[in-house]
Amino acid sequence: WPKILASEDREEALNALDKEIHSLIHTFDVLEPILEGDPDYEEAQQLACSGRYIIARRRDGKLKARAVKQGFKEDLIAADGPDFNYYANVAKMDTVRATYFRRRRGNRKTVIRDAKCAYLQSHKYPKDHPKKYACFKHPQTSQWTYFRQKGPMYGENSAAVYWEETIAPWIIEQGFERGCNDQCIFYNAEHDLVVLLYVDDILMDGEQEDIDWFDYKLVNRFDCKDREDLTVDNPVDYIGLEMSMDVTYIYLAMEEYTIKMLHIMDMADCRPASTPIDKPIENNTPLPKHLRRQFMTGVGMSGWLVNTIRFDCAFTQSRISQHLANPTQGAFDALKHLMKYYKSTYNLCLRQPLHAEVSVRHLITGIAESEHHFWRFFSDTDFASNAEPQNKRRSQNCFVAVCDEAPIKWYSKVSSVAFAHPAIGEAHAEMSSAASEVYGASNACCDAMQLSYIVDELRLPFPMPFTLEIDNAAALAFAKHTAFKSKLKHIDCRQEWVKTLRDHNICKPVHVPTDLNLADLGTKINPKPIFERLRDRVMHRLPLP
């Protein structure tokens, strides 16, 4: 504020502040000023939770002021009661991809609509709610103003819950059924319309007239920003995801975010790398303190990329993230190498065909199309190859589910549990690659089932039983009850993770050659030719505009 008040933008900033204060008091009726002489004035001085007026420039270049309560200072029990549940749902990333990359989308539309100042549009506090006060210091006059708080506001711990409890019941009232496995899925059977909720970012997926029907109701109930329709000429942004399309494909990219990350990491002009990781992390020298914040920032930003579209970097992200508790110079060097790879692949994206019967030649491994139902599920485990001390010889598991050309769900992680016998009582490194593969495949089976629940709530087809493709012959034999005298005889077959894999009504394990197993991308440091061949089956360069 001091800097902007001393600049030529002073008047614009003060006007933005006046507009925000007026909005809180009059437009949304969230705050009520308490002046000296008011019966609650002294109590407000004692109990008010402080806040700050934030000023920032929006994407359109205009200044925006926002009053943000410092909720971390608030006594939560006194403010919301002892049993208040602060958890608020947001749409899972698997859900977003499954919705967006539905098979043979055809003429279905994707539309984004954001609710303005969503938290301020929430239901007001009930009459029996404990009194709440807030206070703000004016950046120009330095005078403190005290307010009686009628409803939730930004910065408040309970605000997201109140907003969800406002908009979700309203959507249900419009004839939508709410998901149980992802409570941010709303489906209207009459209109075959899907609505996803990510706080104030609302995604609508359906035919044009059905979207128009719901959108009309939405803007008549809530104050919303301008509608964004995804078209060939108009890409849209949903929670930072860059959605675009042409006459053949629909795309999901993170180009702008990747470039921003490289600038923040001071690596915008670095030399590119062709793979995300090229060697083990061996230098265990503690990372100097002045570099730790940069390391944490880079790992965090890369983690968001992996969570959204960058399946190709999931393995590297997992390896580096294991060093977060005790950062080393080797881990920092590996992160810088990963940034070099992002530099060379900033425009990689996921895509899905729009209309035609999809060709899956790049994914075919000899399984009939009718069997995999245009869904493919791959699992792989690399047995104890990571010798880094913090890894404790745990195996790396990878799972990826692909619908037509687009990966929908994936992970690459070290095995967290591997019980050969219940009496062991803790996770341990497995004794054979086959045992590790069985555990990884059973994990994949559980995750595929969880995905099936979400896909079902989206009213999309999902194969059952589904085919899980693994490349370990011993693990496949175990899954088919033909490995009783192998190295796997030490496993207690009564354990739930084993029984899950062996439930043939849910999962049908089949063998896939190692060089065709897409999950191999997430379990080891692959040479460039193998890495690129696997990656290019599901990731593509974003077309030039």
Coordinates of C-alpha atoms in Angstrom, one line a residue:
W1 CA 0.0 0.0 0.0
P2 CA 2.7 2.6 0.8
K3 CA 4.3 2.1 -2.6
I4 CA 1.0 2.2 -4.5
L5 CA -0.3 5.2 -2.6
A6 CA 2.9 7.1 -3.5
S7 CA 2.4 6.3 -7.2
E8 CA 0.3 7.7 -10.0
D9 CA -2.1 4.8 -9.2
R10 CA -3.1 6.3 -5.9
E11 CA -6.6 7.4 -6.8
E12 CA -7.4 4.1 -8.6
A13 CA -6.3 2.1 -5.6
L14 CA -8.3 4.2 -3.1
N15 CA -11.4 3.9 -5.4
A16 CA -10.9 0.1 -5.5
L17 CA -10.7 0.1 -1.7
D18 CA -13.9 2.2 -1.3
K19 CA -15.6 -0.1 -3.7
E20 CA -14.6 -3.2 -1.7
I21 CA -15.7 -1.7 1.6
H22 CA -19.1 -0.6 0.1
S23 CA -19.5 -4.1 -1.3
L24 CA -19.0 -5.7 2.0
I25 CA -21.4 -3.4 3.9
H26 CA -24.1 -2.7 1.3
T27 CA -24.0 -5.2 -1.6
F28 CA -23.4 -8.4 0.3
D29 CA -24.4 -7.2 3.8
V30 CA -21.5 -9.2 5.4
L31 CA -20.1 -6.4 7.6
E32 CA -21.8 -3.8 9.7
P33 CA -19.7 -0.9 11.0
I34 CA -19.5 -0.5 14.8
L35 CA -18.9 3.1 15.9
E36 CA -18.0 4.5 19.3
G37 CA -21.1 4.6 21.5
D38 CA -22.4 1.3 20.0
P39 CA -23.2 -1.2 22.8
D40 CA -20.9 -3.7 21.2
Y41 CA -18.0 -1.3 20.6
E42 CA -15.9 -2.3 23.6
E43 CA -16.6 -6.0 23.1
A44 CA -15.6 -5.7 19.5
Q45 CA -12.3 -4.0 20.5
Q46 CA -11.5 -7.0 22.7
L47 CA -12.7 -9.8 20.5
A48 CA -12.4 -8.6 16.9
C49 CA -10.2 -10.7 14.6
S50 CA -8.0 -8.4 12.5
G51 CA -7.8 -8.4 8.8
R52 CA -5.9 -6.7 5.9
Y53 CA -6.9 -4.8 2.9
I54 CA -5.1 -6.4 0.0
I55 CA -4.4 -4.6 -3.3
A56 CA -3.4 -6.3 -6.5
R57 CA -3.7 -5.9 -10.3
R58 CA -6.0 -8.2 -12.1
R59 CA -5.4 -9.9 -15.4
D60 CA -7.3 -7.2 -17.2
G61 CA -4.9 -4.6 -15.7
K62 CA -7.4 -3.0 -13.2
L63 CA -6.6 -2.7 -9.5
K64 CA -8.7 -4.9 -7.2
A65 CA -8.9 -4.5 -3.4
R66 CA -10.1 -7.2 -1.1
A67 CA -10.6 -7.4 2.6
V68 CA -9.1 -10.6 3.9
K69 CA -9.6 -11.7 7.5
Q70 CA -6.6 -13.2 9.3
G71 CA -8.4 -16.3 10.2
F72 CA -5.3 -18.0 11.6
K73 CA -5.6 -15.5 14.6
E74 CA -9.2 -16.5 15.4
D75 CA -10.2 -18.7 18.3
L76 CA -12.0 -21.3 16.3
I77 CA -14.0 -22.9 19.2
A78 CA -15.3 -19.5 20.2
A79 CA -15.9 -18.4 16.6
D80 CA -17.6 -21.5 15.2
G81 CA -18.3 -23.9 18.0
P82 CA -16.4 -27.0 19.2
D83 CA -17.7 -29.5 16.6
F84 CA -17.4 -27.4 13.4
N85 CA -16.1 -29.4 10.4
Y86 CA -13.9 -27.2 8.3
Y87 CA -13.4 -29.6 5.4
A88 CA -14.8 -28.4 2.1
N89 CA -14.9 -30.5 -1.1
V90 CA -13.4 -29.6 -4.4
A91 CA -13.6 -31.6 -7.6
K92 CA -10.9 -34.2 -7.9
M93 CA -8.4 -33.8 -10.8
D94 CA -9.3 -37.3 -11.9
T95 CA -12.9 -36.1 -12.1
V96 CA -12.0 -33.1 -14.2
R97 CA -10.0 -35.1 -16.7
A98 CA -12.7 -37.8 -16.9
T99 CA -15.3 -35.2 -17.6
Y100 CA -13.3 -33.2 -20.1
F101 CA -11.8 -36.2 -21.9
R102 CA -15.1 -38.2 -22.2
R103 CA -14.9 -40.5 -25.2
R104 CA -16.4 -39.2 -28.5
R105 CA -17.4 -35.8 -27.1
G106 CA -18.8 -34.8 -30.4
N107 CA -20.8 -31.6 -30.1
R108 CA -21.0 -31.5 -26.3
K109 CA -19.8 -28.2 -25.0
T110 CA -17.6 -27.1 -22.1
V111 CA -18.5 -23.9 -20.4
I112 CA -16.9 -22.2 -17.4
R113 CA -18.6 -19.7 -15.1
D114 CA -17.1 -18.2 -11.9
A115 CA -19.1 -16.8 -9.0
K116 CA -18.0 -13.3 -8.0
C117 CA -16.9 -13.0 -4.4
A118 CA -18.4 -16.4 -3.8
Y119 CA -17.8 -16.6 -0.1
L120 CA -19.6 -13.3 0.4
Q121 CA -22.7 -14.7 -1.3
S122 CA -22.9 -17.6 1.2
H123 CA -25.8 -17.9 3.6
K124 CA -25.5 -15.6 6.6
Y125 CA -24.7 -17.0 10.0
P126 CA -27.7 -18.6 11.8
K127 CA -29.3 -16.5 14.6
D128 CA -27.8 -18.7 17.3
H129 CA -24.3 -18.4 15.9
P130 CA -21.7 -16.9 18.3
K131 CA -21.0 -13.2 17.8
K132 CA -18.2 -12.4 15.4
Y133 CA -16.3 -9.2 15.0
A134 CA -13.6 -8.1 12.5
C135 CA -11.4 -5.0 12.3
F136 CA -9.3 -3.5 9.5
K137 CA -6.8 -0.7 9.5
H138 CA -7.3 1.8 6.7
P139 CA -4.1 2.0 4.6
Q140 CA -4.4 5.7 4.0
T141 CA -5.6 7.0 7.4
S142 CA -4.2 4.2 9.6
Q143 CA -7.5 4.3 11.5
W144 CA -8.9 1.0 12.7
T145 CA -12.6 0.3 11.9
Y146 CA -14.6 -2.4 13.8
F147 CA -17.3 -4.4 12.2
R148 CA -20.1 -6.7 13.3
Q149 CA -19.8 -9.8 11.0
K150 CA -23.0 -11.2 9.6
G151 CA -21.6 -13.9 7.3
P152 CA -18.4 -15.5 6.1
M153 CA -15.7 -13.6 4.3
Y154 CA -12.3 -14.3 2.7
G155 CA -9.5 -15.5 5.0
E156 CA -12.0 -17.1 7.4
N157 CA -11.5 -20.8 8.2
S158 CA -15.2 -21.6 7.8
A159 CA -15.8 -19.6 4.6
A160 CA -15.4 -22.5 2.1
V161 CA -17.8 -24.7 4.1
Y162 CA -20.5 -22.0 4.2
W163 CA -20.1 -21.4 0.4
E164 CA -20.4 -25.2 -0.3
E165 CA -23.4 -25.4 1.9
T166 CA -25.0 -22.5 0.0
I167 CA -24.3 -23.5 -3.7
A168 CA -24.4 -27.4 -3.5
P169 CA -28.0 -27.6 -2.1
W170 CA -29.1 -25.0 -4.6
I171 CA -27.7 -27.1 -7.5
I172 CA -29.5 -30.2 -6.1
E173 CA -32.8 -28.1 -6.1
Q174 CA -32.4 -27.7 -9.8
G175 CA -32.8 -31.4 -10.3
F176 CA -29.2 -32.6 -10.0
E177 CA -28.0 -35.7 -8.2
R178 CA -24.8 -35.2 -6.2
G179 CA -22.0 -37.6 -6.3
C180 CA -21.0 -39.6 -3.2
N181 CA -17.4 -40.6 -4.2
D182 CA -16.8 -37.1 -5.4
Q183 CA -19.3 -34.7 -3.9
C184 CA -18.4 -32.0 -6.4
I185 CA -20.0 -34.0 -9.2
F186 CA -23.6 -32.9 -10.0
Y187 CA -25.5 -34.8 -12.7
N188 CA -28.9 -34.0 -14.2
A189 CA -30.4 -37.0 -15.9
E190 CA -33.2 -35.1 -17.7
H191 CA -30.6 -32.8 -19.5
D192 CA -27.7 -35.2 -19.5
L193 CA -25.7 -32.4 -17.9
V194 CA -22.6 -32.6 -15.7
V195 CA -21.7 -29.7 -13.4
L196 CA -18.4 -29.8 -11.5
L197 CA -17.7 -27.5 -8.6
Y198 CA -14.2 -26.3 -7.6
V199 CA -15.0 -23.7 -5.0
D200 CA -16.3 -20.8 -7.1
D201 CA -15.2 -22.2 -10.5
I202 CA -18.1 -24.0 -12.1
L203 CA -17.6 -26.3 -15.1
M204 CA -20.6 -27.3 -17.2
D205 CA -20.5 -30.2 -19.7
G206 CA -23.4 -31.0 -22.0
E207 CA -25.3 -29.9 -25.0
Q208 CA -25.6 -26.2 -25.7
E209 CA -29.3 -25.8 -24.9
D210 CA -28.9 -27.8 -21.6
I211 CA -26.0 -25.7 -20.5
D212 CA -27.9 -22.5 -21.4
W213 CA -30.8 -23.7 -19.2
F214 CA -28.6 -24.2 -16.1
D215 CA -26.5 -21.1 -16.8
Y216 CA -29.6 -18.9 -16.9
K217 CA -30.6 -20.2 -13.5
L218 CA -27.1 -19.8 -12.1
V219 CA -26.7 -16.1 -13.0
N220 CA -30.2 -15.3 -11.7
R221 CA -29.3 -16.8 -8.3
F222 CA -25.6 -15.8 -7.9
D223 CA -23.6 -12.8 -9.0
C224 CA -21.2 -14.3 -11.6
K225 CA -18.3 -13.3 -13.9
D226 CA -18.6 -13.4 -17.6
R227 CA -19.3 -16.8 -19.1
E228 CA -16.5 -18.6 -20.9
D229 CA -17.4 -21.0 -23.7
L230 CA -14.7 -23.3 -25.1
T231 CA -14.7 -23.0 -28.8
V232 CA -12.1 -23.4 -31.6
D233 CA -11.4 -19.7 -31.4
N234 CA -11.8 -19.3 -27.6
P235 CA -9.6 -21.3 -25.2
V236 CA -10.7 -21.2 -21.5
D237 CA -9.1 -21.4 -18.1
Y238 CA -10.4 -23.7 -15.4
I239 CA -8.5 -23.6 -12.1
G240 CA -5.3 -22.8 -14.1
L241 CA -5.9 -25.6 -16.6
E242 CA -5.6 -24.3 -20.2
M243 CA -8.5 -25.9 -22.2
S244 CA -8.5 -25.5 -25.9
M245 CA -9.7 -27.3 -29.0
D246 CA -9.6 -27.5 -32.8
V247 CA -11.8 -29.3 -35.3
T248 CA -10.2 -32.7 -34.4
Y249 CA -9.0 -32.7 -30.8
I250 CA -9.7 -31.2 -27.4
Y251 CA -6.5 -30.3 -25.4
L252 CA -5.5 -29.8 -21.8
A253 CA -2.2 -27.8 -21.2
M254 CA -0.2 -25.9 -18.6
E255 CA 2.0 -23.9 -20.9
E256 CA 1.6 -20.5 -19.1
Y257 CA 2.0 -22.0 -15.6
T258 CA 5.2 -23.8 -16.7
I259 CA 6.7 -20.7 -18.1
K260 CA 5.9 -18.8 -14.9
M261 CA 7.5 -21.6 -12.8
L262 CA 10.7 -21.4 -14.9
H263 CA 10.9 -17.6 -14.3
I264 CA 10.3 -18.0 -10.5
M265 CA 13.1 -20.6 -10.4
D266 CA 15.4 -18.3 -12.4
M267 CA 15.7 -21.0 -15.1
A268 CA 13.8 -19.3 -18.0
D269 CA 17.0 -19.2 -20.0
C270 CA 18.4 -22.5 -19.0
R271 CA 19.6 -25.1 -21.5
P272 CA 16.9 -27.7 -22.2
A273 CA 17.1 -31.4 -21.2
S274 CA 15.5 -34.3 -23.1
T275 CA 14.5 -36.4 -20.0
P276 CA 13.2 -35.3 -16.6
I277 CA 15.9 -37.3 -14.7
D278 CA 19.1 -38.9 -16.0
K279 CA 20.8 -40.3 -13.0
P280 CA 20.2 -41.3 -9.3
I281 CA 20.3 -38.7 -6.6
E282 CA 23.6 -39.5 -4.9
N283 CA 25.0 -36.2 -3.5
N284 CA 23.7 -36.3 0.1
T285 CA 25.4 -33.0 1.2
P286 CA 22.8 -31.0 3.1
L287 CA 21.4 -28.2 0.9
P288 CA 22.4 -24.7 2.1
K289 CA 19.7 -22.8 4.0
H290 CA 19.5 -20.0 1.5
L291 CA 18.5 -22.5 -1.3
R292 CA 15.9 -24.4 0.7
R293 CA 13.0 -22.0 0.0
Q294 CA 13.7 -22.2 -3.7
F295 CA 13.9 -26.0 -3.5
M296 CA 10.5 -26.1 -1.7
T297 CA 8.9 -23.7 -4.2
G298 CA 10.2 -25.7 -7.2
V299 CA 9.0 -29.0 -5.8
G300 CA 5.6 -27.6 -5.0
M301 CA 5.1 -26.0 -8.4
S302 CA 6.2 -29.1 -10.2
G303 CA 3.9 -31.1 -8.0
W304 CA 0.9 -29.1 -9.3
L305 CA 2.0 -29.8 -12.9
V306 CA 2.2 -33.6 -12.1
N307 CA -1.2 -33.5 -10.5
T308 CA -2.8 -31.8 -13.5
I309 CA -1.2 -33.0 -16.8
R310 CA 2.4 -34.0 -16.5
F311 CA 2.3 -37.8 -16.1
D312 CA 5.7 -37.9 -17.7
C313 CA 7.3 -36.2 -14.7
A314 CA 5.5 -38.2 -11.9
F315 CA 8.4 -40.5 -11.3
T316 CA 11.0 -37.7 -11.1
Q317 CA 8.7 -35.7 -8.8
S318 CA 8.3 -38.7 -6.5
R319 CA 12.1 -39.2 -6.3
I320 CA 12.8 -35.6 -5.5
S321 CA 9.9 -35.2 -3.1
Q322 CA 11.4 -37.8 -0.8
H323 CA 14.1 -35.3 0.0
L324 CA 11.7 -32.5 1.2
A325 CA 12.3 -33.3 4.9
N326 CA 16.0 -33.1 4.6
P327 CA 16.9 -31.4 1.3
T328 CA 20.3 -32.3 -0.2
Q329 CA 22.4 -30.8 -2.9
G330 CA 21.8 -33.9 -5.1
A331 CA 18.0 -33.4 -4.8
F332 CA 18.4 -29.7 -5.7
D333 CA 20.5 -30.6 -8.8
A334 CA 17.9 -33.2 -9.8
L335 CA 15.2 -30.4 -9.5
K336 CA 17.2 -28.1 -11.7
H337 CA 17.5 -30.9 -14.3
L338 CA 13.8 -31.4 -14.1
M339 CA 13.3 -27.7 -14.8
K340 CA 15.5 -28.0 -17.9
Y341 CA 13.2 -30.8 -19.1
Y342 CA 10.2 -28.5 -18.4
K343 CA 12.0 -25.9 -20.5
S344 CA 12.1 -28.2 -23.5
T345 CA 8.6 -29.5 -23.1
Y346 CA 6.6 -26.5 -21.7
N347 CA 4.0 -27.0 -24.5
L348 CA 3.3 -30.7 -23.9
C349 CA -0.3 -31.4 -23.4
L350 CA -3.0 -34.1 -23.1
R351 CA -5.5 -34.5 -25.9
Q352 CA -8.6 -36.5 -26.9
P353 CA -10.3 -36.9 -30.3
L354 CA -13.7 -35.2 -30.7
H355 CA -15.7 -37.2 -33.2
A356 CA -14.4 -40.2 -35.0
E357 CA -14.2 -43.8 -33.9
V358 CA -10.9 -43.4 -32.0
S359 CA -7.8 -45.0 -33.3
V360 CA -5.8 -46.4 -30.4
R361 CA -3.0 -47.9 -32.5
H362 CA -0.4 -46.3 -30.3
L363 CA -1.8 -48.1 -27.3
I364 CA -2.7 -51.5 -28.8
T365 CA -1.0 -54.4 -27.1
G366 CA -2.9 -57.3 -28.6
I367 CA -6.0 -56.9 -26.5
A368 CA -9.3 -56.8 -28.4
E369 CA -11.0 -53.4 -28.4
S370 CA -14.2 -55.0 -27.0
E371 CA -12.3 -56.3 -24.0
H372 CA -10.7 -53.0 -22.9
H373 CA -13.8 -50.9 -23.8
F374 CA -11.4 -48.1 -24.9
W375 CA -10.1 -47.9 -21.3
R376 CA -6.6 -49.2 -20.6
F377 CA -5.1 -49.9 -17.2
F378 CA -1.3 -50.4 -16.7
S379 CA 0.6 -51.3 -13.5
D380 CA 4.3 -51.6 -13.0
T381 CA 6.7 -51.9 -10.0
D382 CA 10.5 -51.5 -10.0
F383 CA 11.9 -53.7 -7.3
A384 CA 14.3 -52.0 -4.8
S385 CA 16.4 -50.2 -7.4
N386 CA 16.4 -46.9 -5.5
A387 CA 19.4 -47.1 -3.1
E388 CA 19.0 -43.6 -1.7
P389 CA 19.1 -43.8 2.1
Q390 CA 15.8 -42.1 2.7
N391 CA 14.0 -44.6 0.4
K392 CA 15.0 -47.7 2.5
R393 CA 14.9 -49.9 -0.5
R394 CA 11.2 -49.5 -1.0
S395 CA 9.9 -50.3 -4.5
Q396 CA 8.4 -47.7 -6.9
N397 CA 4.8 -48.3 -8.0
C398 CA 3.2 -46.8 -11.0
F399 CA -0.4 -46.9 -12.2
V400 CA -2.0 -45.2 -15.2
A401 CA -5.6 -45.4 -16.5
V402 CA -6.1 -44.2 -20.1
C403 CA -9.4 -43.5 -21.9
D404 CA -8.8 -43.6 -25.6
E405 CA -5.8 -41.3 -26.0
A406 CA -6.0 -39.4 -22.7
P407 CA -4.5 -40.4 -19.3
I408 CA -7.2 -39.9 -16.7
K409 CA -5.6 -41.1 -13.5
W410 CA -2.0 -41.9 -12.6
Y411 CA 0.5 -42.0 -9.8
S412 CA 4.2 -42.9 -9.3
K413 CA 5.0 -43.5 -5.6
V414 CA 7.1 -45.7 -3.3
S415 CA 5.2 -48.6 -1.8
S416 CA 3.9 -47.6 1.6
V417 CA 2.8 -50.9 2.9
A418 CA 4.1 -54.4 2.1
F419 CA 3.0 -57.0 4.7
A420 CA 4.0 -60.6 4.1
H421 CA 2.6 -61.4 7.5
P422 CA 0.3 -59.4 9.7
A423 CA 2.6 -60.0 12.8
I424 CA 5.3 -57.9 11.2
G425 CA 3.3 -54.8 12.1
E426 CA 5.1 -52.3 9.8
A427 CA 6.0 -51.7 6.2
H428 CA 9.1 -53.4 4.9
A429 CA 11.1 -53.9 1.7
E430 CA 9.8 -56.9 -0.2
M431 CA 12.0 -59.9 -0.8
S432 CA 11.3 -60.5 -4.5
S433 CA 10.3 -58.5 -7.6
A434 CA 7.2 -60.6 -8.0
A435 CA 6.0 -59.9 -4.5
S436 CA 6.5 -56.2 -5.1
E437 CA 4.6 -56.5 -8.4
V438 CA 1.7 -58.2 -6.7
Y439 CA 1.5 -55.4 -4.1
G440 CA 1.7 -52.8 -6.8
A441 CA -0.9 -54.5 -8.9
S442 CA -3.3 -54.8 -6.0
N443 CA -2.9 -51.1 -5.3
A444 CA -3.6 -50.3 -8.9
C445 CA -6.7 -52.5 -8.7
C446 CA -8.0 -50.4 -5.8
D447 CA -7.3 -47.2 -7.6
A448 CA -9.0 -48.4 -10.7
M449 CA -12.1 -49.3 -8.7
Q450 CA -12.1 -45.9 -7.1
L451 CA -12.0 -44.3 -10.6
S452 CA -14.9 -46.5 -11.7
Y453 CA -17.0 -45.0 -8.9
I454 CA -16.3 -41.5 -10.2
V455 CA -16.9 -42.4 -13.8
D456 CA -20.2 -44.0 -12.9
E457 CA -21.3 -40.8 -11.1
L458 CA -20.5 -39.0 -14.3
R459 CA -22.7 -41.5 -16.1
L460 CA -19.9 -42.6 -18.4
P461 CA -19.1 -46.1 -19.5
F462 CA -16.5 -48.1 -17.6
P463 CA -15.5 -51.7 -18.2
M464 CA -16.3 -54.3 -15.5
P465 CA -14.3 -56.4 -15.0
F466 CA -11.5 -54.2 -16.1
T467 CA -8.2 -55.5 -17.6
L468 CA -5.1 -54.7 -15.6
E469 CA -1.9 -55.0 -17.7
I470 CA 1.2 -56.1 -15.9
D471 CA 4.6 -57.3 -17.2
N472 CA 5.7 -59.6 -14.3
A473 CA 5.0 -63.2 -15.2
A474 CA 5.3 -64.4 -11.6
A475 CA 2.9 -61.8 -10.4
L476 CA 0.4 -62.8 -13.1
A477 CA 0.8 -66.4 -12.2
F478 CA 0.1 -65.5 -8.5
A479 CA -3.0 -63.6 -9.5
K480 CA -4.3 -66.7 -11.4
H481 CA -3.7 -69.0 -8.4
T482 CA -0.9 -70.9 -10.2
A483 CA 2.2 -69.8 -8.2
F484 CA 1.8 -71.8 -4.9
K485 CA 5.4 -73.1 -5.0
S486 CA 7.1 -69.9 -6.2
K487 CA 8.9 -67.2 -4.3
L488 CA 5.5 -65.8 -3.4
K489 CA 4.6 -68.6 -1.0
H490 CA 5.5 -66.4 2.0
I491 CA 2.6 -64.1 1.3
D492 CA -0.5 -64.6 3.5
C493 CA -3.2 -64.9 0.8
R494 CA -5.9 -64.0 3.4
Q495 CA -4.7 -60.4 3.4
E496 CA -7.1 -57.9 1.8
W497 CA -4.7 -56.4 -0.7
V498 CA -4.1 -59.9 -2.1
K499 CA -7.8 -60.8 -2.2
T500 CA -8.5 -57.5 -4.0
L501 CA -6.2 -58.5 -6.8
R502 CA -7.7 -62.0 -7.0
D503 CA -11.3 -60.9 -7.3
H504 CA -11.8 -61.7 -10.9
N505 CA -15.3 -60.2 -10.9
I506 CA -13.6 -56.9 -10.7
C507 CA -10.1 -57.2 -12.2
K508 CA -8.7 -59.4 -15.0
P509 CA -4.9 -59.3 -14.9
V510 CA -3.1 -59.9 -18.2
H511 CA 0.5 -59.9 -19.3
V512 CA 1.8 -57.0 -21.4
P513 CA 5.4 -56.9 -22.8
T514 CA 7.6 -54.6 -20.8
D515 CA 8.4 -52.3 -23.7
L516 CA 4.6 -51.7 -24.2
N517 CA 3.8 -51.2 -20.5
L518 CA 3.0 -47.5 -20.2
A519 CA 3.4 -47.7 -16.4
D520 CA 7.1 -48.4 -17.0
L521 CA 7.4 -44.6 -17.5
G522 CA 6.8 -44.1 -13.8
T523 CA 9.1 -46.7 -12.1
K524 CA 12.6 -46.1 -13.3
I525 CA 15.1 -43.9 -15.0
N526 CA 14.6 -44.8 -18.6
P527 CA 17.1 -44.0 -21.4
K528 CA 15.9 -41.2 -23.8
P529 CA 14.6 -43.5 -26.6
I530 CA 12.5 -45.6 -24.3
F531 CA 11.3 -42.6 -22.3
E532 CA 10.2 -40.7 -25.4
R533 CA 8.5 -43.7 -27.0
L534 CA 6.4 -44.3 -23.9
R535 CA 5.7 -40.6 -23.3
D536 CA 4.6 -39.9 -26.8
R537 CA 1.9 -42.5 -26.6
V538 CA -0.1 -40.2 -24.3
M539 CA 1.4 -36.7 -24.5
H540 CA 1.7 -34.4 -27.4
R541 CA 2.9 -30.9 -28.4
L542 CA 0.2 -28.3 -28.2
P543 CA -0.6 -27.1 -31.8
L544 CA 0.5 -23.6 -32.7
P545 CA -2.4 -21.1 -32.7

